[in-house]
Short mmCIF file of C-alpha atoms and ligand atoms in Angstrom, two decimals:
data_model
loop_
_atom_site.label_atom_id
_atom_site.label_comp_id
_atom_site.label_asym_id
_atom_site.label_seq_id
_atom_site.Cartn_x
_atom_site.Cartn_y
_atom_site.Cartn_z
CA MET A 1068 -10.82 30.17 -3.59
CA THR A 1069 -9.83 31.09 -7.16
CA ASN A 1070 -6.52 32.58 -8.32
CA ARG A 1071 -8.28 35.93 -8.78
CA GLU A 1072 -9.95 35.92 -5.35
CA LEU A 1073 -6.72 35.04 -3.60
CA PHE A 1074 -4.72 37.61 -5.56
CA GLU A 1075 -7.26 40.33 -4.71
CA LYS A 1076 -6.92 39.41 -1.04
CA ALA A 1077 -3.10 39.39 -1.36
CA ARG A 1078 -3.12 42.90 -2.85
CA GLY A 1079 -4.66 44.26 0.32
CA LEU A 1080 -2.01 42.64 2.46
CA MET A 1081 1.26 42.68 0.49
CA PRO A 1082 2.53 45.40 -1.93
CA GLY A 1083 1.33 44.37 -5.38
CA GLY A 1084 0.05 41.14 -3.82
CA VAL A 1085 3.50 39.58 -4.04
CA SER A 1086 6.74 38.97 -2.18
CA SER A 1087 8.84 39.89 -5.24
CA PRO A 1088 7.77 42.31 -8.03
CA VAL A 1089 8.05 40.11 -11.13
CA ARG A 1090 5.48 37.68 -9.71
CA ALA A 1091 2.69 40.22 -10.23
CA PHE A 1092 2.52 39.58 -14.02
CA LYS A 1093 2.41 43.38 -14.51
CA ALA A 1094 4.37 43.29 -17.76
CA VAL A 1095 2.27 40.56 -19.33
CA GLY A 1096 -1.21 41.38 -18.03
CA GLY A 1097 -3.85 38.95 -16.82
CA ASP A 1098 -4.24 37.49 -13.36
CA PRO A 1099 -1.22 35.95 -11.68
CA ILE A 1100 -1.64 32.33 -10.70
CA ILE A 1101 -1.42 31.33 -7.05
CA VAL A 1102 0.54 28.11 -6.64
CA SER A 1103 -0.82 25.12 -4.78
CA HIS A 1104 1.96 22.53 -5.25
CA ALA A 1105 4.55 21.17 -7.69
CA LYS A 1106 6.25 17.91 -8.62
CA GLY A 1107 8.93 17.05 -11.19
CA CYS A 1108 8.57 19.51 -14.07
CA ARG A 1109 4.94 20.35 -13.29
CA ILE A 1110 3.27 22.92 -11.11
CA TRP A 1111 -0.42 23.34 -10.12
CA ASP A 1112 -2.41 26.44 -9.22
CA VAL A 1113 -5.09 26.67 -6.53
CA GLU A 1114 -7.78 26.01 -9.15
CA GLY A 1115 -6.21 22.63 -9.93
CA LYS A 1116 -4.81 23.63 -13.33
CA GLU A 1117 -1.51 21.98 -14.23
CA TYR A 1118 1.38 23.68 -16.06
CA ILE A 1119 4.64 22.36 -17.50
CA ASP A 1120 7.12 24.53 -15.65
CA PHE A 1121 9.97 26.35 -17.40
CA LEU A 1122 10.22 29.00 -14.68
CA MET A 1123 11.54 26.45 -12.17
CA SER A 1124 11.54 28.97 -9.33
CA TRP A 1125 13.81 31.24 -11.42
CA GLY A 1126 16.61 28.70 -11.60
CA PRO A 1127 17.42 26.76 -8.43
CA LEU A 1128 15.55 23.55 -9.28
CA ILE A 1129 17.99 21.81 -11.59
CA LEU A 1130 16.55 18.45 -10.44
CA GLY A 1131 12.93 19.56 -10.75
CA HIS A 1132 10.43 19.94 -7.92
CA CYS A 1133 10.54 17.48 -4.99
CA HIS A 1134 13.43 15.30 -6.14
CA PRO A 1135 13.34 12.27 -3.78
CA ARG A 1136 16.98 12.67 -2.67
CA VAL A 1137 16.41 16.31 -1.79
CA VAL A 1138 13.13 15.60 0.01
CA LYS A 1139 14.77 12.82 2.05
CA ALA A 1140 17.70 15.05 3.06
CA LEU A 1141 15.30 17.76 4.23
CA GLU A 1142 13.08 15.28 6.11
CA ASP A 1143 16.11 13.90 7.94
CA GLN A 1144 17.39 17.35 8.88
CA LEU A 1145 13.90 18.39 10.01
CA GLN A 1146 14.22 15.96 12.93
CA LYS A 1147 17.56 17.43 13.94
CA GLY A 1148 16.82 21.14 14.13
CA LEU A 1149 15.99 24.03 11.85
CA SER A 1150 18.72 26.46 12.81
CA TYR A 1151 21.62 26.46 15.27
CA GLY A 1152 23.40 29.78 14.96
CA ILE A 1153 26.64 27.83 15.43
CA THR A 1154 28.70 26.14 12.72
CA ASN A 1155 27.29 22.77 11.61
CA ALA A 1156 29.20 19.96 9.90
CA HIS A 1157 27.08 20.21 6.74
CA GLU A 1158 28.48 23.68 5.99
CA ILE A 1159 31.95 22.20 5.86
CA THR A 1160 30.80 19.45 3.49
CA LEU A 1161 29.16 21.98 1.16
CA ALA A 1162 32.17 24.31 1.31
CA GLN A 1163 34.33 21.36 0.27
CA MET A 1164 32.00 20.60 -2.66
CA VAL A 1165 32.07 24.22 -3.86
CA VAL A 1166 35.84 24.49 -3.58
CA SER A 1167 36.32 21.21 -5.44
CA ALA A 1168 34.07 22.36 -8.30
CA MET A 1169 35.56 25.83 -8.82
CA PRO A 1170 39.34 26.16 -8.71
CA SER A 1171 39.10 29.97 -8.38
CA VAL A 1172 37.24 29.54 -5.09
CA GLN A 1173 39.58 28.53 -2.29
CA MET A 1174 37.40 29.78 0.55
CA VAL A 1175 33.68 30.44 0.73
CA ARG A 1176 31.26 32.35 2.99
CA PHE A 1177 27.63 31.19 3.05
CA VAL A 1178 24.81 33.75 3.09
CA SER A 1179 21.06 33.48 2.55
CA SER A 1180 20.50 34.92 -0.94
CA GLY A 1181 22.15 35.96 -4.17
CA THR A 1182 21.62 39.63 -3.24
CA GLU A 1183 23.55 39.13 -0.01
CA ALA A 1184 26.33 37.42 -1.93
CA THR A 1185 26.83 40.25 -4.44
CA MET A 1186 26.42 42.98 -1.81
CA SER A 1187 29.04 41.35 0.39
CA ALA A 1188 31.37 40.72 -2.55
CA ILE A 1189 31.28 44.42 -3.46
CA ARG A 1190 32.09 45.42 0.11
CA LEU A 1191 34.94 42.92 0.13
CA ALA A 1192 36.31 44.26 -3.17
CA ARG A 1193 36.18 47.84 -1.90
CA GLY A 1194 37.76 46.90 1.42
CA TYR A 1195 40.46 44.83 -0.26
CA THR A 1196 41.44 47.43 -2.87
CA GLY A 1197 40.71 50.58 -0.83
CA ARG A 1198 38.87 51.98 -3.89
CA LYS A 1199 35.31 53.26 -4.31
CA TYR A 1200 34.09 52.83 -7.90
CA ILE A 1201 32.42 49.71 -9.19
CA VAL A 1202 31.67 48.80 -12.80
CA LYS A 1203 28.53 46.97 -13.84
CA PHE A 1204 26.82 46.36 -17.18
CA GLU A 1205 23.49 47.63 -18.49
CA GLY A 1206 20.77 45.03 -18.11
CA CYS A 1207 22.74 42.90 -15.68
CA TYR A 1208 20.98 42.38 -12.37
CA HIS A 1209 22.88 41.49 -9.23
CA GLY A 1210 20.09 41.57 -6.68
CA HIS A 1211 18.59 44.65 -5.08
CA TYR A 1212 21.61 46.11 -3.28
CA ASP A 1213 21.63 49.95 -3.64
CA GLY A 1214 24.79 50.36 -5.70
CA LEU A 1215 23.81 47.57 -8.08
CA LEU A 1216 20.31 48.71 -8.98
CA VAL A 1217 21.60 51.23 -11.51
CA SER A 1218 20.47 50.26 -15.05
CA ALA A 1219 19.49 46.85 -13.72
CA GLY A 1220 17.76 44.03 -15.55
CA SER A 1221 15.22 41.54 -14.14
CA GLY A 1222 12.21 43.19 -12.43
CA VAL A 1223 13.69 46.69 -12.79
CA ALA A 1224 13.76 46.22 -16.58
CA THR A 1225 10.47 44.33 -16.64
CA LEU A 1226 8.54 47.05 -14.83
CA GLY A 1227 10.42 49.89 -16.55
CA ILE A 1228 11.29 51.45 -13.20
CA PRO A 1229 13.22 54.65 -13.98
CA GLY A 1230 16.44 55.30 -12.05
CA THR A 1231 16.73 54.00 -8.56
CA PRO A 1232 14.33 55.77 -6.17
CA GLY A 1233 15.46 55.28 -2.60
CA VAL A 1234 19.10 55.02 -3.58
CA PRO A 1235 21.04 58.20 -2.69
CA GLU A 1236 22.67 59.84 -5.68
CA GLU A 1237 26.02 59.70 -3.89
CA ILE A 1238 25.84 55.91 -3.87
CA ALA A 1239 24.52 55.54 -7.43
CA SER A 1240 27.29 57.84 -8.70
CA LEU A 1241 29.94 55.36 -7.57
CA THR A 1242 28.60 52.80 -10.06
CA LEU A 1243 29.90 53.09 -13.62
CA VAL A 1244 27.54 51.46 -16.09
CA LEU A 1245 28.80 50.10 -19.40
CA PRO A 1246 27.17 48.23 -22.31
CA TYR A 1247 27.51 44.44 -22.09
CA ASN A 1248 29.79 42.74 -24.60
CA ASN A 1249 31.47 46.03 -25.54
CA VAL A 1250 35.24 45.83 -25.09
CA GLU A 1251 35.89 49.36 -26.40
CA ALA A 1252 33.67 50.97 -23.76
CA LEU A 1253 35.44 48.91 -21.14
CA LYS A 1254 38.87 50.05 -22.25
CA GLU A 1255 37.77 53.69 -22.23
CA ALA A 1256 36.33 53.40 -18.73
CA PHE A 1257 39.53 51.86 -17.42
CA GLU A 1258 41.67 54.49 -19.11
CA LYS A 1259 39.61 57.20 -17.40
CA TYR A 1260 38.88 55.72 -13.97
CA GLY A 1261 41.14 52.65 -13.78
CA GLU A 1262 43.07 53.67 -10.64
CA ASP A 1263 39.81 54.21 -8.71
CA ILE A 1264 37.93 51.09 -9.79
CA ALA A 1265 37.57 48.53 -7.01
CA CYS A 1266 35.91 45.87 -9.11
CA VAL A 1267 33.95 44.90 -12.16
CA ILE A 1268 30.88 42.77 -11.48
CA VAL A 1269 29.40 40.83 -14.37
CA GLU A 1270 27.01 38.00 -15.11
CA PRO A 1271 29.42 35.92 -17.24
CA ILE A 1272 26.32 34.71 -19.07
CA ALA A 1273 23.69 37.39 -18.62
CA GLY A 1274 20.31 36.02 -17.59
CA ASN A 1275 18.56 39.10 -16.30
CA MET A 1276 18.09 40.92 -19.63
CA GLY A 1277 17.00 37.56 -20.94
CA THR A 1278 19.75 35.09 -21.74
CA VAL A 1279 22.69 36.84 -23.41
CA PRO A 1280 25.95 34.92 -23.76
CA PRO A 1281 29.32 36.70 -23.70
CA LYS A 1282 30.86 37.39 -27.12
CA ASP A 1283 34.27 35.90 -27.83
CA GLY A 1284 36.89 38.04 -26.15
CA PHE A 1285 34.57 39.94 -23.77
CA LEU A 1286 35.33 37.99 -20.60
CA GLU A 1287 39.00 37.75 -21.64
CA ALA A 1288 39.16 41.56 -21.93
CA LEU A 1289 37.54 41.90 -18.53
CA ARG A 1290 40.12 39.61 -17.01
CA GLU A 1291 43.02 41.37 -18.67
CA LEU A 1292 41.94 44.93 -17.84
CA THR A 1293 41.05 44.22 -14.21
CA ARG A 1294 44.47 42.60 -13.74
CA LYS A 1295 46.24 45.47 -15.46
CA TYR A 1296 44.58 48.05 -13.19
CA SER A 1297 44.63 45.86 -10.02
CA ALA A 1298 40.83 45.85 -9.77
CA LEU A 1299 38.97 42.68 -8.79
CA LEU A 1300 36.83 40.74 -11.22
CA ILE A 1301 33.58 39.48 -9.69
CA PHE A 1302 31.57 36.85 -11.53
CA ASP A 1303 27.95 36.87 -10.49
CA GLU A 1304 27.23 33.19 -11.08
CA VAL A 1305 23.98 33.20 -9.10
CA MET A 1306 22.14 31.95 -12.21
CA THR A 1307 24.97 29.98 -13.77
CA ASN A 1308 26.69 28.18 -10.86
CA PHE A 1309 26.22 24.42 -11.23
CA ARG A 1310 23.66 25.26 -13.93
CA VAL A 1311 25.70 25.56 -17.13
CA SER A 1312 28.40 23.14 -15.97
CA LYS A 1313 29.74 21.74 -12.70
CA GLY A 1314 32.27 24.58 -12.52
CA GLY A 1315 29.86 27.26 -13.75
CA ALA A 1316 30.40 29.78 -16.55
CA GLN A 1317 34.00 30.27 -15.45
CA GLU A 1318 34.69 26.64 -16.35
CA LEU A 1319 32.77 26.90 -19.62
CA TYR A 1320 34.76 29.93 -20.79
CA SER A 1321 38.03 29.14 -18.93
CA ILE A 1322 38.24 32.48 -17.13
CA GLU A 1323 39.09 32.68 -13.43
CA PRO A 1324 37.48 35.58 -11.57
CA ASP A 1325 38.79 36.89 -8.25
CA ILE A 1326 35.46 36.53 -6.47
CA THR A 1327 32.46 34.37 -7.40
CA CYS A 1328 28.91 34.98 -6.20
CA MET A 1329 26.61 31.98 -5.94
CA GLY A 1330 22.93 31.36 -5.35
CA LYS A 1331 19.97 29.41 -6.77
CA VAL A 1332 21.24 25.87 -7.67
CA ILE A 1333 23.71 25.88 -4.75
CA GLY A 1334 20.69 25.85 -2.41
CA GLY A 1335 18.54 23.53 -4.53
CA GLY A 1336 15.40 25.60 -3.76
CA MET A 1337 16.18 26.73 -0.20
CA PRO A 1338 17.39 30.29 0.60
CA LEU A 1339 21.15 29.95 0.23
CA GLY A 1340 23.83 32.03 -1.40
CA ALA A 1341 27.61 32.21 -1.12
CA TYR A 1342 30.61 34.20 -2.18
CA GLY A 1343 34.12 32.93 -2.45
CA GLY A 1344 37.51 33.44 -4.01
CA ARG A 1345 41.22 33.22 -3.42
CA LYS A 1346 42.33 32.75 0.21
CA GLU A 1347 44.29 35.95 0.24
CA ILE A 1348 41.08 37.89 -0.57
CA MET A 1349 38.63 35.85 1.53
CA GLU A 1350 40.90 36.10 4.58
CA LYS A 1351 39.99 39.79 4.71
CA VAL A 1352 36.44 38.80 5.72
CA ALA A 1353 35.61 38.98 9.46
CA PRO A 1354 36.53 37.34 11.79
CA GLU A 1355 39.73 36.44 9.92
CA GLY A 1356 40.01 40.01 8.64
CA PRO A 1357 38.40 43.42 9.18
CA ILE A 1358 35.65 43.44 6.52
CA TYR A 1359 32.40 42.76 8.32
CA GLN A 1360 29.54 40.60 7.09
CA ALA A 1361 27.27 38.33 9.14
CA GLY A 1362 23.87 36.59 9.34
CA THR A 1363 21.73 34.74 11.89
CA LEU A 1364 20.57 32.22 9.27
CA SER A 1365 23.82 32.07 7.25
CA GLY A 1366 24.79 28.44 6.68
CA ASN A 1367 21.34 27.37 7.83
CA PRO A 1368 21.34 23.55 8.11
CA MET A 1369 18.08 23.02 6.20
CA ALA A 1370 19.35 25.13 3.31
CA VAL A 1371 22.78 23.55 3.37
CA VAL A 1372 21.56 19.92 3.38
CA CYS A 1373 19.25 20.81 0.48
CA GLY A 1374 22.26 22.19 -1.39
CA ILE A 1375 24.38 19.13 -0.57
CA ALA A 1376 21.68 16.70 -1.76
CA THR A 1377 21.19 18.69 -4.98
CA LEU A 1378 24.88 19.01 -5.77
CA SER A 1379 25.60 15.37 -4.81
CA GLU A 1380 23.02 14.22 -7.35
CA VAL A 1381 24.41 16.62 -9.97
CA PHE A 1382 28.04 15.62 -9.34
CA GLU A 1383 27.21 11.91 -9.47
CA LYS A 1384 24.91 11.98 -12.50
CA ASN A 1385 26.68 14.72 -14.48
CA PRO A 1386 23.39 15.67 -16.22
CA TYR A 1387 24.78 18.47 -18.41
CA GLU A 1388 24.72 16.53 -21.68
CA GLN A 1389 21.14 15.41 -21.03
CA LEU A 1390 20.13 19.00 -20.18
CA GLU A 1391 21.85 20.24 -23.34
CA GLN A 1392 20.01 17.72 -25.53
CA THR A 1393 16.57 18.36 -24.03
CA SER A 1394 17.01 22.12 -24.13
CA LYS A 1395 18.28 22.09 -27.71
CA TYR A 1396 15.35 19.95 -28.79
CA LEU A 1397 12.91 22.37 -27.13
CA CYS A 1398 14.51 25.42 -28.76
CA ASP A 1399 14.82 23.91 -32.24
CA SER A 1400 11.20 22.75 -32.23
CA LEU A 1401 9.93 26.00 -30.73
CA SER A 1402 11.77 27.95 -33.38
CA GLU A 1403 10.08 25.83 -36.09
CA ILE A 1404 6.66 26.52 -34.56
CA LEU A 1405 7.29 30.29 -34.49
CA SER A 1406 8.71 30.28 -38.03
CA ARG A 1407 5.70 28.38 -39.39
CA LYS A 1408 3.50 31.11 -37.94
CA GLY A 1409 5.80 33.80 -39.43
CA ILE A 1410 6.71 35.26 -36.02
CA PRO A 1411 10.18 36.88 -36.03
CA HIS A 1412 12.27 35.55 -33.16
CA THR A 1413 15.76 34.91 -31.85
CA ILE A 1414 16.41 32.26 -29.23
CA ASN A 1415 19.49 32.65 -27.03
CA ARG A 1416 20.50 29.57 -25.08
CA VAL A 1417 23.40 28.30 -23.03
CA GLY A 1418 22.78 24.75 -21.82
CA SER A 1419 19.51 24.67 -19.90
CA MET A 1420 18.97 28.44 -19.65
CA LEU A 1421 17.34 30.21 -22.57
CA THR A 1422 15.22 33.14 -23.71
CA VAL A 1423 12.95 33.63 -26.71
CA PHE A 1424 13.19 37.22 -28.01
CA PHE A 1425 10.64 38.49 -30.52
CA THR A 1426 13.07 40.04 -32.98
CA ASP A 1427 14.98 38.54 -35.87
CA LYS A 1428 18.11 40.52 -34.93
CA GLU A 1429 21.01 39.22 -32.87
CA VAL A 1430 20.55 39.96 -29.14
CA TYR A 1431 23.92 40.68 -27.52
CA ASP A 1432 23.28 43.47 -24.99
CA TYR A 1433 20.52 45.33 -23.19
CA SER A 1434 19.59 47.63 -26.07
CA THR A 1435 19.24 44.74 -28.51
CA ALA A 1436 17.27 42.79 -25.86
CA LYS A 1437 14.92 45.76 -25.57
CA SER A 1438 14.28 45.66 -29.32
CA SER A 1439 12.19 42.53 -28.74
CA ASP A 1440 8.47 43.05 -29.39
CA LEU A 1441 7.20 43.19 -25.80
CA GLY A 1442 3.56 43.18 -26.91
CA MET A 1443 4.16 39.91 -28.73
CA PHE A 1444 5.94 38.51 -25.65
CA ALA A 1445 2.92 39.37 -23.48
CA LYS A 1446 0.53 37.63 -25.93
CA PHE A 1447 2.86 34.62 -26.14
CA PHE A 1448 3.10 34.40 -22.35
CA ARG A 1449 -0.68 34.56 -21.85
CA ALA A 1450 -1.39 32.03 -24.60
CA LEU A 1451 1.14 29.62 -23.11
CA LEU A 1452 -0.32 30.03 -19.65
CA ARG A 1453 -3.82 29.31 -21.00
CA GLU A 1454 -2.56 26.09 -22.60
CA GLY A 1455 -0.67 24.97 -19.48
CA VAL A 1456 2.93 26.11 -19.98
CA LEU A 1457 4.58 28.39 -17.41
CA ILE A 1458 7.50 30.59 -18.45
CA PRO A 1459 8.89 33.67 -16.65
CA PRO A 1460 6.33 36.51 -16.82
CA SER A 1461 8.97 38.82 -18.29
CA GLN A 1462 10.92 39.18 -21.51
CA PHE A 1463 14.02 40.01 -19.47
CA GLU A 1464 14.45 36.68 -17.71
CA ALA A 1465 15.63 33.16 -18.50
CA TRP A 1466 13.66 29.95 -18.84
CA PHE A 1467 15.16 26.96 -17.05
CA LEU A 1468 14.97 23.23 -17.71
CA SER A 1469 15.65 20.50 -15.18
CA THR A 1470 16.55 16.82 -15.22
CA ALA A 1471 12.84 16.17 -14.55
CA HIS A 1472 11.95 17.45 -18.04
CA THR A 1473 11.90 14.30 -20.15
CA ARG A 1474 11.61 14.13 -23.93
CA GLU A 1475 7.92 13.20 -23.44
CA ASP A 1476 7.36 16.25 -21.25
CA ILE A 1477 8.98 18.46 -23.89
CA ASP A 1478 6.83 16.90 -26.63
CA GLN A 1479 3.74 17.59 -24.54
CA ALA A 1480 4.93 21.15 -23.88
CA LEU A 1481 5.54 21.63 -27.61
CA SER A 1482 2.03 20.58 -28.57
CA ARG A 1483 0.65 22.99 -25.95
CA ILE A 1484 2.96 25.71 -27.32
CA GLU A 1485 1.86 24.97 -30.89
CA ARG A 1486 -1.81 25.38 -29.87
CA ALA A 1487 -0.95 28.56 -27.98
CA VAL A 1488 0.96 30.08 -30.91
CA SER A 1489 -1.80 29.29 -33.39
CA SER A 1490 -4.21 31.20 -31.13
CA ILE A 1491 -2.11 34.38 -31.09
N1 HOZ B 1563 16.52 36.73 -9.25
C1 HOZ B 1563 15.55 36.34 -10.22
C2 HOZ B 1563 16.14 36.36 -11.56
N2 HOZ B 1563 16.02 37.52 -12.27
C3 HOZ B 1563 14.32 37.13 -10.18
C4 HOZ B 1563 13.46 36.65 -9.15
C5 HOZ B 1563 12.84 37.76 -8.43
O1 HOZ B 1563 13.26 38.91 -8.59
O2 HOZ B 1563 11.90 37.45 -7.72
#
């Protein structure tokens, strides 16, 4: 069956034909592809067409698809059981790896997704401080938990979904939303509500309004103000953990949050998330403390061994310099291609996560991200797809590279991109 035939069938069976909204290509038009298989930095659709993959499952696959060490770990575990519902030794190994990589994390709780991690971290912050209000930033996305969907990025931004239908006003009103990278707005909010703020949650490098790095002083101000008002600082490192450096964005910018949320790379492509922080905070989580959070598949052995194999490879090979070089080469060359064609653009990049915005202005928050020419993005996306390059089907997302993307792969991608751009 073709992509179109399968998608038509899917639409009758699943809302929008997808298991997650951004996969429907609604913002970019055209038929979504239906994936058949993937290997290294390449992915194939059911019609046999091959694409160089810069979506990389939205971030987890830092080693590319089907890395032999990861495949072997999963095959071995397959013979030993899919799920136990009782603690397994692998969880302890992975917990040790996480704690060793991030000094701010002394204890960790495994969950099954990034959404679960942020949702549980918010509950923990409220339970720990006894306060109700949370602060988030416009265009940041922390999964689809009710209180965090207000002014969210990712699919909410992509599809232009207004407000948060289904979320009671009473819950939404406990979320204070501020512009990203704006220290003045932060100070004002703390002056007004400081005593009632349980926590500030932030993507230390935003990825869900497209890639937007923190300006100098922004994370520092967050740390200082949360300390001053005894609120907790939560870093949502679901996109950045083990991606931008071994110790995540907190290592890159030398800021220690109180709680860190993890996902994506930590599970290497299997459903795994985690949240962790100082012992004194984490000990409030049940059964050690009174704040409840649980899960039948939490710490699932298949997911955990996949995470261990991925992180072991990353810790041993320390691929961050290689990722930096390949990603820089891609961005520099891509920028030349767009400039030659006279297309205004700004590329934001931190290590191997990046976004091409179609504006010549600096992009430093959600409103500047929204100034990108979305029509041009849609044309760019479709032209790339035609030529065999897959990027996220949304302006408000990040592209990801992996260790499987070699210089030759990037050169091949660039010639496909050049052909695509000349056809726009
Ligand atoms: N969490 C991903 C990054 N924005 C989006 C993936 C999805 O919503 O399906």
